[in-house]
Coordinates of C-alpha atoms and ligand atoms in Angstrom, one line a residue:
X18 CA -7.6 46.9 14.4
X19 CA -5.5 47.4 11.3
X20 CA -3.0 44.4 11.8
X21 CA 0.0 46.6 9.8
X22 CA -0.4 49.1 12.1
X23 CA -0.4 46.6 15.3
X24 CA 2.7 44.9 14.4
X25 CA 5.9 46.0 12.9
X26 CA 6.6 43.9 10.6
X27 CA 10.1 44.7 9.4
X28 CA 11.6 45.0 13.1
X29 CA 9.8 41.6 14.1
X30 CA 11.3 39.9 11.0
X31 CA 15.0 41.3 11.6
X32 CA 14.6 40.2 15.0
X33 CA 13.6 37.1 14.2
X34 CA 16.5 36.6 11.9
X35 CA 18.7 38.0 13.9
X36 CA 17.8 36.3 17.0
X37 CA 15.5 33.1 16.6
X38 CA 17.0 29.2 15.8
X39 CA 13.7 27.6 14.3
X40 CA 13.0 24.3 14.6
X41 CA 14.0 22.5 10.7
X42 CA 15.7 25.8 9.3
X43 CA 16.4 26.0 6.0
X44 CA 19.4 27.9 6.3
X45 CA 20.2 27.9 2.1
X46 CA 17.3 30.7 2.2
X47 CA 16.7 31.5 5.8
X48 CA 18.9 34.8 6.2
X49 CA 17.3 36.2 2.9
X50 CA 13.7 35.6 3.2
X51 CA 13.7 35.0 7.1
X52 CA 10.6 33.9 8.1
X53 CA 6.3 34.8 7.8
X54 CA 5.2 36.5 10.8
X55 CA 1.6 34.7 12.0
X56 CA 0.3 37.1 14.7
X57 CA -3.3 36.2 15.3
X58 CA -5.5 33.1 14.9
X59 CA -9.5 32.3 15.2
X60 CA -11.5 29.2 14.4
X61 CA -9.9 27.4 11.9
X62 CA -7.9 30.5 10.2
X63 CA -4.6 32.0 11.0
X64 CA -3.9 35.2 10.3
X65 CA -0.2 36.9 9.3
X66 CA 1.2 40.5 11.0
X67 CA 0.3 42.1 7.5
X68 CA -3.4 41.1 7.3
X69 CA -3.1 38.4 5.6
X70 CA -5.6 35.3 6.3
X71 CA -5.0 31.5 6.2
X72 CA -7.1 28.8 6.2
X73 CA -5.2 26.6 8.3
X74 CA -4.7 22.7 6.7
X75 CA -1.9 22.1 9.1
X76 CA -3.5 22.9 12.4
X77 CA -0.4 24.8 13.9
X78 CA 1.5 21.2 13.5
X79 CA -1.0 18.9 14.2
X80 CA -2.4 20.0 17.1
X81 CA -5.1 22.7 17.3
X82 CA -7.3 20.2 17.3
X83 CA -10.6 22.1 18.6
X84 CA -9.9 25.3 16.6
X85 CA -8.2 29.3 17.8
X86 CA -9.3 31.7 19.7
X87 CA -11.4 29.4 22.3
X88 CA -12.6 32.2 25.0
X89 CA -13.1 29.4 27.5
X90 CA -9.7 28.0 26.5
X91 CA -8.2 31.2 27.7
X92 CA -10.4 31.9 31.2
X93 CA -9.6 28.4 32.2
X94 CA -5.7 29.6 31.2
X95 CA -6.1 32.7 32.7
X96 CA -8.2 31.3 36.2
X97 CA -6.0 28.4 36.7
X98 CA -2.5 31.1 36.3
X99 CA -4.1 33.1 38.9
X100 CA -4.9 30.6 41.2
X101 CA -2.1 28.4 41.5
X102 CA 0.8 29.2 38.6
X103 CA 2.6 26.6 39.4
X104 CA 4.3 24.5 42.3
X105 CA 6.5 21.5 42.2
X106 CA 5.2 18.3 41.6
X107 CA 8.4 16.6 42.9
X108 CA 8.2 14.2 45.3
X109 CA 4.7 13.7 47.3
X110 CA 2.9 17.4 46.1
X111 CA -0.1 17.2 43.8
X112 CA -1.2 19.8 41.3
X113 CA -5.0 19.8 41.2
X114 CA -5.3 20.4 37.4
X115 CA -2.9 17.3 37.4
X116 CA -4.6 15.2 39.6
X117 CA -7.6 15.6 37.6
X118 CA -6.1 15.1 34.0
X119 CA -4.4 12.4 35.0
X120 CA -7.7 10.0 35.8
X121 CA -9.5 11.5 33.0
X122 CA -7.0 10.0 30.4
X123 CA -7.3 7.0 32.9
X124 CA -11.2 7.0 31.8
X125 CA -10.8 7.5 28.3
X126 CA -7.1 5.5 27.3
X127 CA -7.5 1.7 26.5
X128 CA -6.8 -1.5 28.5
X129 CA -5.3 -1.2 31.9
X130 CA -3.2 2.6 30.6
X131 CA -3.7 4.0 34.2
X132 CA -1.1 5.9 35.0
X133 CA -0.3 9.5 33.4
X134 CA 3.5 10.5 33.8
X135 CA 3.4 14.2 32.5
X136 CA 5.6 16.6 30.4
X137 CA 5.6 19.2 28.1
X138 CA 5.6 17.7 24.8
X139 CA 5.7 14.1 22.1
X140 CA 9.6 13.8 22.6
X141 CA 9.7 14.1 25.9
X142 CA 6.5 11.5 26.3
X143 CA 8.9 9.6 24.3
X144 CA 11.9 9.7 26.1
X145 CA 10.2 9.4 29.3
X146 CA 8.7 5.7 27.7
X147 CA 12.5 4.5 26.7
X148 CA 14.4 5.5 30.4
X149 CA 11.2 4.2 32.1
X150 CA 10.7 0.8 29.9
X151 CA 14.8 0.0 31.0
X152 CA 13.9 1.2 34.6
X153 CA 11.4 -1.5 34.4
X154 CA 13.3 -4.2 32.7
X155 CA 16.3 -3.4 35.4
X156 CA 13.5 -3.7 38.5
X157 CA 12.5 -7.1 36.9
X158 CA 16.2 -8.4 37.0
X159 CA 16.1 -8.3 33.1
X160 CA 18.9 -5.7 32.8
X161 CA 20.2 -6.9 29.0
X162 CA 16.6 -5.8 27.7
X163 CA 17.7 -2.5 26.4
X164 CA 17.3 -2.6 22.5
X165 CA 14.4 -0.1 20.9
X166 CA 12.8 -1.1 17.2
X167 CA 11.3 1.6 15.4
X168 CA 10.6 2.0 12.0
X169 CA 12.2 3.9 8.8
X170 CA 9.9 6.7 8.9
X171 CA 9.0 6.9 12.0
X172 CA 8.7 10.5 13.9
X173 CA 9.5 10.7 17.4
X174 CA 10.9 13.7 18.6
X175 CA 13.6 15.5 18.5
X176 CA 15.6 15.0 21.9
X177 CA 19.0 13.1 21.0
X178 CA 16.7 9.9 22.3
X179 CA 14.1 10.3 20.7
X180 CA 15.8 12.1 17.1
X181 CA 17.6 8.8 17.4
X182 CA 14.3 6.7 17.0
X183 CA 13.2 8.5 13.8
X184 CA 13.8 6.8 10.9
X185 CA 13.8 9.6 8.8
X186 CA 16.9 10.2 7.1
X187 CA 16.6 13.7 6.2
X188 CA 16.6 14.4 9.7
X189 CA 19.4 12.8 9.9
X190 CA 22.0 14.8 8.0
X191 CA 25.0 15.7 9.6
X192 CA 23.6 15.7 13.2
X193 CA 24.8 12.5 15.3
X194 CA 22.4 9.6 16.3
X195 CA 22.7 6.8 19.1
X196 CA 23.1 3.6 16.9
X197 CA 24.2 0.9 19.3
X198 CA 20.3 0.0 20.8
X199 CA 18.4 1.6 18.4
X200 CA 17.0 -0.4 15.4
X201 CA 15.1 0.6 12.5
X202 CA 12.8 -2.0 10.3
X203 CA 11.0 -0.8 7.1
X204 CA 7.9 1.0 7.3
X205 CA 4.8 -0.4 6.0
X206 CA 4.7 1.9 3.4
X207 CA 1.5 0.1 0.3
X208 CA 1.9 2.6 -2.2
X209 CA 5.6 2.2 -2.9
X210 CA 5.5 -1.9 -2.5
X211 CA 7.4 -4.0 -4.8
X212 CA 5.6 -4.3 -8.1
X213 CA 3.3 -7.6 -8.2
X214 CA 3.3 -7.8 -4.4
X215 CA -0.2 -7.8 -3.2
X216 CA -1.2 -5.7 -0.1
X217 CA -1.8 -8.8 2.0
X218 CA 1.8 -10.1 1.3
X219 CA 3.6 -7.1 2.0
X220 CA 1.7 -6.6 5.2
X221 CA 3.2 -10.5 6.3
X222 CA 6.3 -9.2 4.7
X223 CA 6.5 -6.1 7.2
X224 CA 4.9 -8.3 10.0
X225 CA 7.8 -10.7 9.7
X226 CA 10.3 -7.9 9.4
X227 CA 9.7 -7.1 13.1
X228 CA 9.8 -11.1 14.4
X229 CA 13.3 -11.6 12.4
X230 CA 14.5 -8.5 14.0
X231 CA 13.4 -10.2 17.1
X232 CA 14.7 -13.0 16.9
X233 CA 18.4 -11.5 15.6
X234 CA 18.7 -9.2 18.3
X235 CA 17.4 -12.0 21.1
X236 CA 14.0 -11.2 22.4
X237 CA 16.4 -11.0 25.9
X238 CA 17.9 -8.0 24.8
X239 CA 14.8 -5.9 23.5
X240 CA 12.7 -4.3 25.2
X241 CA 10.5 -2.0 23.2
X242 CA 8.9 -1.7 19.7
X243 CA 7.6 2.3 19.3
X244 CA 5.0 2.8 16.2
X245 CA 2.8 5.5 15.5
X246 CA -0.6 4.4 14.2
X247 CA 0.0 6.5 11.5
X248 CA 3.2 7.5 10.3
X249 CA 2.6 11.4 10.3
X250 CA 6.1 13.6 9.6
X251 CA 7.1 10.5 7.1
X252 CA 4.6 11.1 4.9
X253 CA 1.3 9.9 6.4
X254 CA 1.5 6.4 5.6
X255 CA -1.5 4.2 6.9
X256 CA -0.3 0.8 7.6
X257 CA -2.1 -2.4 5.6
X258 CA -4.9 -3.6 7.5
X259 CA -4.4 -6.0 10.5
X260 CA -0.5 -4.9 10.8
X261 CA -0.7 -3.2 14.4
X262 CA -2.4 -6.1 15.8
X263 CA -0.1 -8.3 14.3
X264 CA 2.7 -6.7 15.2
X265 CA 1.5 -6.0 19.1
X266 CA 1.0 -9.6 18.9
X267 CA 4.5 -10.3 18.0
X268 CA 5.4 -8.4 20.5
X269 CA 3.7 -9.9 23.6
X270 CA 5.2 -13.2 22.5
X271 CA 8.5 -12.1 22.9
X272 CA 8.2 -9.7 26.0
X273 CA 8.9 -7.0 23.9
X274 CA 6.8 -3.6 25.1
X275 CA 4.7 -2.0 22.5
X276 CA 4.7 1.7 22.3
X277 CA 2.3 3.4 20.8
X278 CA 2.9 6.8 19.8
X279 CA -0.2 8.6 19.4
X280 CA 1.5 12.1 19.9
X281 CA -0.7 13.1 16.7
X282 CA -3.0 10.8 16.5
X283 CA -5.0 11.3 20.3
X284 CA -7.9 13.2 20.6
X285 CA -9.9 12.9 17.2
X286 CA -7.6 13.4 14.8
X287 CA -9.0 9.7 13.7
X288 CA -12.1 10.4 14.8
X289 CA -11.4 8.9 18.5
X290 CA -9.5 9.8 21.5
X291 CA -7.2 7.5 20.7
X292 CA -6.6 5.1 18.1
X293 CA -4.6 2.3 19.0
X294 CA -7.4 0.3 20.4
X295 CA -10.6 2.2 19.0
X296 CA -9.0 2.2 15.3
X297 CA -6.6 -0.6 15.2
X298 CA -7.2 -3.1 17.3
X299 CA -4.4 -3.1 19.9
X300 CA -4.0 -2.2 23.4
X301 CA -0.2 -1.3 24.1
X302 CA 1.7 -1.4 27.2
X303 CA 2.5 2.4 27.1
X304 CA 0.9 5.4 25.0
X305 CA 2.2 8.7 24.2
X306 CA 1.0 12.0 23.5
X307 CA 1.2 15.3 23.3
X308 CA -0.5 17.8 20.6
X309 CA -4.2 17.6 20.9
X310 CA -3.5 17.0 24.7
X311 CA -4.0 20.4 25.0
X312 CA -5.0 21.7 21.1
X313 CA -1.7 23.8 21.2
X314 CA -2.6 26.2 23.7
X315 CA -0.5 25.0 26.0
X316 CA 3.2 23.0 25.9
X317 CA 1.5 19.5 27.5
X318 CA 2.7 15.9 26.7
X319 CA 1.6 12.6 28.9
X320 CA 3.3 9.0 28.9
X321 CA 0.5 6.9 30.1
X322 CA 1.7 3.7 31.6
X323 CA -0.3 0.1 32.1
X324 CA -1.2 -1.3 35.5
X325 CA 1.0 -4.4 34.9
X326 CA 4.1 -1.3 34.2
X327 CA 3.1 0.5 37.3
X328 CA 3.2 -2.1 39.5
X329 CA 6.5 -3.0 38.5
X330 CA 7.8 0.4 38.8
X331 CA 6.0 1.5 41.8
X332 CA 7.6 -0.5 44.5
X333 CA 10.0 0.5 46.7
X334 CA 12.9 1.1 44.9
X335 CA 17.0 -0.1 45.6
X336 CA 18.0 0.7 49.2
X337 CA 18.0 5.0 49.6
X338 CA 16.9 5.2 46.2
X339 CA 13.4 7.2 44.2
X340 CA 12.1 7.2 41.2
X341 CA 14.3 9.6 39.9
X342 CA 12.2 10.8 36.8
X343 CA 10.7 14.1 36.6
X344 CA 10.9 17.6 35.1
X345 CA 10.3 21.2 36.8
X346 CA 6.9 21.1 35.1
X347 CA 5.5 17.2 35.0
X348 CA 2.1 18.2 35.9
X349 CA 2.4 22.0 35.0
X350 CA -1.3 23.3 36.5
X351 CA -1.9 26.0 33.8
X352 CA -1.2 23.3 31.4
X353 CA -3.1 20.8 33.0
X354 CA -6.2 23.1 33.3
X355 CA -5.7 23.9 29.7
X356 CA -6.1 20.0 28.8
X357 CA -9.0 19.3 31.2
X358 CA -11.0 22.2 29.4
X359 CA -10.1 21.1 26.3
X360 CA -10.9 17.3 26.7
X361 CA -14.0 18.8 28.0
X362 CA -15.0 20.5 24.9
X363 CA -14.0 17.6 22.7
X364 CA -16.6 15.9 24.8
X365 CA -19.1 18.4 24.7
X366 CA -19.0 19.1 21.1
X367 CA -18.8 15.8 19.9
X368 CA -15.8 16.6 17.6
X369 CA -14.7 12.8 17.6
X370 CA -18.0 12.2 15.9
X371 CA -17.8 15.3 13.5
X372 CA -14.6 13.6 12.9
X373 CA -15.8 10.5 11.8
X374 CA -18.9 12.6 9.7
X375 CA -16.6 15.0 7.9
X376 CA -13.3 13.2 7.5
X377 CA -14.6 10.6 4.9
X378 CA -15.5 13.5 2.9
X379 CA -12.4 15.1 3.4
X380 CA -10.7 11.9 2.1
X381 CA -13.0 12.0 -1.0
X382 CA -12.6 15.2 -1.7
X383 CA -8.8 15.3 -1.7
X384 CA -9.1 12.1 -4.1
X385 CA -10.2 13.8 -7.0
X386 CA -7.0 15.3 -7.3
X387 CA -5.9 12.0 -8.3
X388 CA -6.8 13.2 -12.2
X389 CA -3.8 16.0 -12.1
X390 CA -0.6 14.4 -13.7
X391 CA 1.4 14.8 -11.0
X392 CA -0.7 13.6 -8.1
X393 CA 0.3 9.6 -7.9
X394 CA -1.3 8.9 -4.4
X395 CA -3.7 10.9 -2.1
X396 CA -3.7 9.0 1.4
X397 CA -4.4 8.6 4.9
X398 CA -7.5 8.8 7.5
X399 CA -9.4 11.4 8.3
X400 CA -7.9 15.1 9.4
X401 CA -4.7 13.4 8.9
X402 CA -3.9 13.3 4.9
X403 CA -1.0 13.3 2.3
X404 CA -0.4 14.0 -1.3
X405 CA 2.1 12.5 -3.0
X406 CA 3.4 14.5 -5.8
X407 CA 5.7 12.3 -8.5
X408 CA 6.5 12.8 -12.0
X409 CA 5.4 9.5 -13.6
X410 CA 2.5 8.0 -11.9
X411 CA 3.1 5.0 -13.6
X412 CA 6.5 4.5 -11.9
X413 CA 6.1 6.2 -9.4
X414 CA 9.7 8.0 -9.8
X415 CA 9.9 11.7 -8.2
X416 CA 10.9 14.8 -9.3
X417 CA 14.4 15.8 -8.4
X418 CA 14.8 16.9 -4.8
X419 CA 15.8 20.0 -6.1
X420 CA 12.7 21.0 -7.7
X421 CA 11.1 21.1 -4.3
X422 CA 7.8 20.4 -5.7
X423 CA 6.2 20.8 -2.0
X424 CA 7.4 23.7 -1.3
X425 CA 6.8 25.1 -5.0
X426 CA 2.9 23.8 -4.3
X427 CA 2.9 24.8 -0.5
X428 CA 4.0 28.6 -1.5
X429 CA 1.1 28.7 -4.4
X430 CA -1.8 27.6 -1.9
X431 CA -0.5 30.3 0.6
X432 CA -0.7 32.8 -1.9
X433 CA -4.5 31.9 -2.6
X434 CA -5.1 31.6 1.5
X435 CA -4.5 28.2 2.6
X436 CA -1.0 26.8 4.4
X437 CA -0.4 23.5 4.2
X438 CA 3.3 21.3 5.0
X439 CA 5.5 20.7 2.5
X440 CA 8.0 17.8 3.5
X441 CA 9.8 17.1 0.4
X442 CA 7.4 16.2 -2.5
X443 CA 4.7 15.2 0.3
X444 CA 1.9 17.9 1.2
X445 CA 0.4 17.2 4.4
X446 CA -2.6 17.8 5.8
X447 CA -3.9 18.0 9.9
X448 CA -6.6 20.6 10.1
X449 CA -8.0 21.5 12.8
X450 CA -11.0 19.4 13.8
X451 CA -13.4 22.1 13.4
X452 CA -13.5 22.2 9.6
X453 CA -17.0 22.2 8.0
X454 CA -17.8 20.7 4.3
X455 CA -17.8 24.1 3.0
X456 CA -14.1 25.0 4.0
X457 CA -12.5 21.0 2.9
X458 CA -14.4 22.3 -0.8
X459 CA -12.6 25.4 -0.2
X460 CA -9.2 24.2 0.8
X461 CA -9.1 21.5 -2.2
X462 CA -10.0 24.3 -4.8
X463 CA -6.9 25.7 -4.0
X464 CA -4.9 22.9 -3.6
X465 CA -6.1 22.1 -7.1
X466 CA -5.3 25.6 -8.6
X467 CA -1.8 25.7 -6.8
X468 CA -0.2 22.1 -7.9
X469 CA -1.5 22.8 -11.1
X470 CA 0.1 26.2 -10.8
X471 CA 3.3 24.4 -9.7
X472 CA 2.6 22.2 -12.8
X473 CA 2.7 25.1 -15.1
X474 CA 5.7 26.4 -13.5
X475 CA 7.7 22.9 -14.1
X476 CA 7.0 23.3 -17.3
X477 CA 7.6 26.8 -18.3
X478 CA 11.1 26.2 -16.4
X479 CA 12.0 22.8 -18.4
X480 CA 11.7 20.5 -15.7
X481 CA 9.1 18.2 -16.3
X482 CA 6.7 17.8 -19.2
X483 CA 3.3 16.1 -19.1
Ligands
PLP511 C1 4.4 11.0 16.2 C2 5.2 12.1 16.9 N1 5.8 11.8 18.0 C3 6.6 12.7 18.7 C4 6.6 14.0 18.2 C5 7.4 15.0 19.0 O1 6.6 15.9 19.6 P1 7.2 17.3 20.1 O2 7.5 18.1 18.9 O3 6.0 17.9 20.9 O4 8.3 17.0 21.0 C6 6.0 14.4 17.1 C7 6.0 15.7 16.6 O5 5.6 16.1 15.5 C8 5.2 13.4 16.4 O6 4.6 13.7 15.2

């Protein structure tokens, strides 16, 4: 069907203005150009309320990790909605689809991670880690275990918790964070190093950086160090080799719990289920994620907890007192039902291994554009990627913020059929899984035609110069 005639686009997009807050809104242009309308989806390609069709290098946000318009994906929706919509989980009630989900992540999440507490998304995975992990500490008497290290850079979320634990400081401006236990130590960031430091120095630099932030605070008063193996929202940056480990390790000497925060990083976008063991050799005391959980067709987030947690936290608790954590829909059954059949057909389809076929070439691919001027580092793992755009690749030194160089680079590859993130003078990239050989040469055409479209345009408007 004719998609202009199916949608309305000007009354959706004055409704939209009128009526929706969107998450990160640019509110300098927001009122004047509102917002793109995306109606419909399939495979790997999204497709706007006026025709227009996207290859999709963002995969929704990360997370439609097996690809649109799944037709089992929606019977398993549908079947599960019309058997049992929903019921409480609350107290002693079971959700099938929950039940189920639960001891499949079980099977599949490293070490002794048997226990699935479940939500509807990363931040509240997240928060659910931090008012658990001081539930814990209190049950073990160690009440003055409250501090949380995370990392400049860091994403995790976007509940006042959890917006409080990202270290980036663009999301930052002019909202309120909570400062007094929260502690942020520099992110492991190679390509923008001190000159004449070699990688294996800065990675004991950024090692130590967690210890003496340790040992300043009192390993008695922390109780938690949150990483993502990756650093996706602040800027893809893959951590020097041997960091995680080192860094878990530092943290089981000092009873500090290690969080991992796998929200984008579970179910293949490395090429495994998950990648804190499989990829970077570390088994933490708590996982989270959310995203691929469910590829996006469903809100879903899980906290998965280790046996040495549970036990902790599973015994009867103060005199008349629960475990008073939960939300309406911890174990939601249609969302449940939605992951099971999804984990299923990341199983059946081997997309962890297509993964781990097609991702190196994906890396490749994207490096040639390491010959345009303004292209000073291509990075990351994978279907999870980065290009850093800068004006002097020698320095490194960026363009003013106010060039918007992303955006200027995100807008031309969306004219030529391909969406990717701008986040400042980063693009990102998180495809969905699915991509083939044939649509990565695709999408780096374009990306090569649009920054050096954006190229052009710096320099027809004065702003940079070769
Ligand atoms: C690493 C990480 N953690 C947590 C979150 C928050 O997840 P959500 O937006 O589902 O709350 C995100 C979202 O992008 C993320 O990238």
């Amino acid at each position: 069907m004719n998609l202009k005639a199916k949608f309305d686009t000007p009354d959706l997009w004055r409704k939209d203005r009128d009526h929706c807050i969107h998450p990160w809104t640019d509110f300098s242009t927001f009122k004047e150009k509102g917002s793109d309308i995306i109606a419909e989806s399939e495979g790997a390609y999204v497709i706007d309320s006026e025709g227009g069709r996207y290859l999709d290098g963002i995969g929704g946000l990360w997370c439609v990790n097996i690809g649109y318009g799944r037709q089992e994906m929606a019977d398993a929706i549908a079947a599960q909605a019309k058997q049992l919509c929903y019921y409480s989980t609350f107290g002693h009630i079971a959700s099938p689809p929950a039940a189920t989900l639960a001891a499949k992540l079980a099977q599949l999440a490293p070490g002794s991670l048997n226990h699935a507490f479940f939500g509807t998304g990363g931040s509240m995975a997240n928060d659910t880690a931090i008012r658990v992990i001081h539930f814990y500490f209190n049950r073990l008497g160690k009440k003055s275990k409250k501090h949380i290290i995370s990392r400049v850079d860091g994403y995790h979320g976007s509940t006042y918790l959890t917006m409080s634990m990202t270290g980036v400081a663009f999301d930052h401006i002019g909202f309120d964070i909570i400062e007094d236990f929260i502690h942020h130590i520099p992110a492991p960031n190679g390509y923008r190093r001190p000159p004449g430091v070699s990688l294996e120095q800065f990675c004991d630099q950024k090692v130590a950086d967690l210890e003496n932030k340790i040992l300043e605070l009192g390993p008695e008063n922390v109780a938690c160090f949150i990483a993502e193996p990756i650093m996706g929202a602040g800027g893809v940056i893959v951590p020097p080799p041997g960091y995680h480990r080192r860094t878990w390790e530092v943290c089981q000497k000092y009873e500090v719990l290690y969080i991992s925060d796998e929200v984008v990083t579970a179910f293949g976008r490395l090429g495994e289920m998950f990648a804190s063991e499989a990829v970077f050799d570390l088994r933490p005391d708590i996982l989270t994620c959310a995203k691929g959980i469910a590829s996006g067709y469903l809100p879903l987030g899980a906290t998965l907890f280790s046996d040495e947690i549970y036990d902790v936290i599973s015994v009867p608790q103060a005199e008349g007192a629960m475990f008073t954590h939960g939300f309406t829909y911890s174990g939601h059954p249609v969302s449940c039902a939605a992951g099971n059949k999804n984990i299923e057909i990341i199983e059946r389809e081997d997309i962890c291994g297509h993964v781990r076929e097609v991702g190196p070439y994906l890396e490749q691919q994207l490096a040639t554009l390491l010959d345009l001027p303004i292209v000073g580092d291509v990075r990351g793992k994978n279907f999870m990627m980065c290009i850093e755009n800068v004006a002097d690749k020698e320095t490194k030194e960026l363009l003013p913020a106010e060039v918007r160089i992303g955006n200027r680079i995100a807008d031309h590859c969306q004219k030529r059929g391909l969406i990717v993130r701008p986040i400042a003078h980063l693009n990102v990239l998180s495809p969905p899984l699915i991509l083939t050989k044939e649509q990565i040469d695709t999408l780096v055409a374009i990306l090569r035609e649009s920054i050096t479209a954006a190229m052009d345009d710096l320099v027809r408007e004065g702003l940079w110069h070769d």
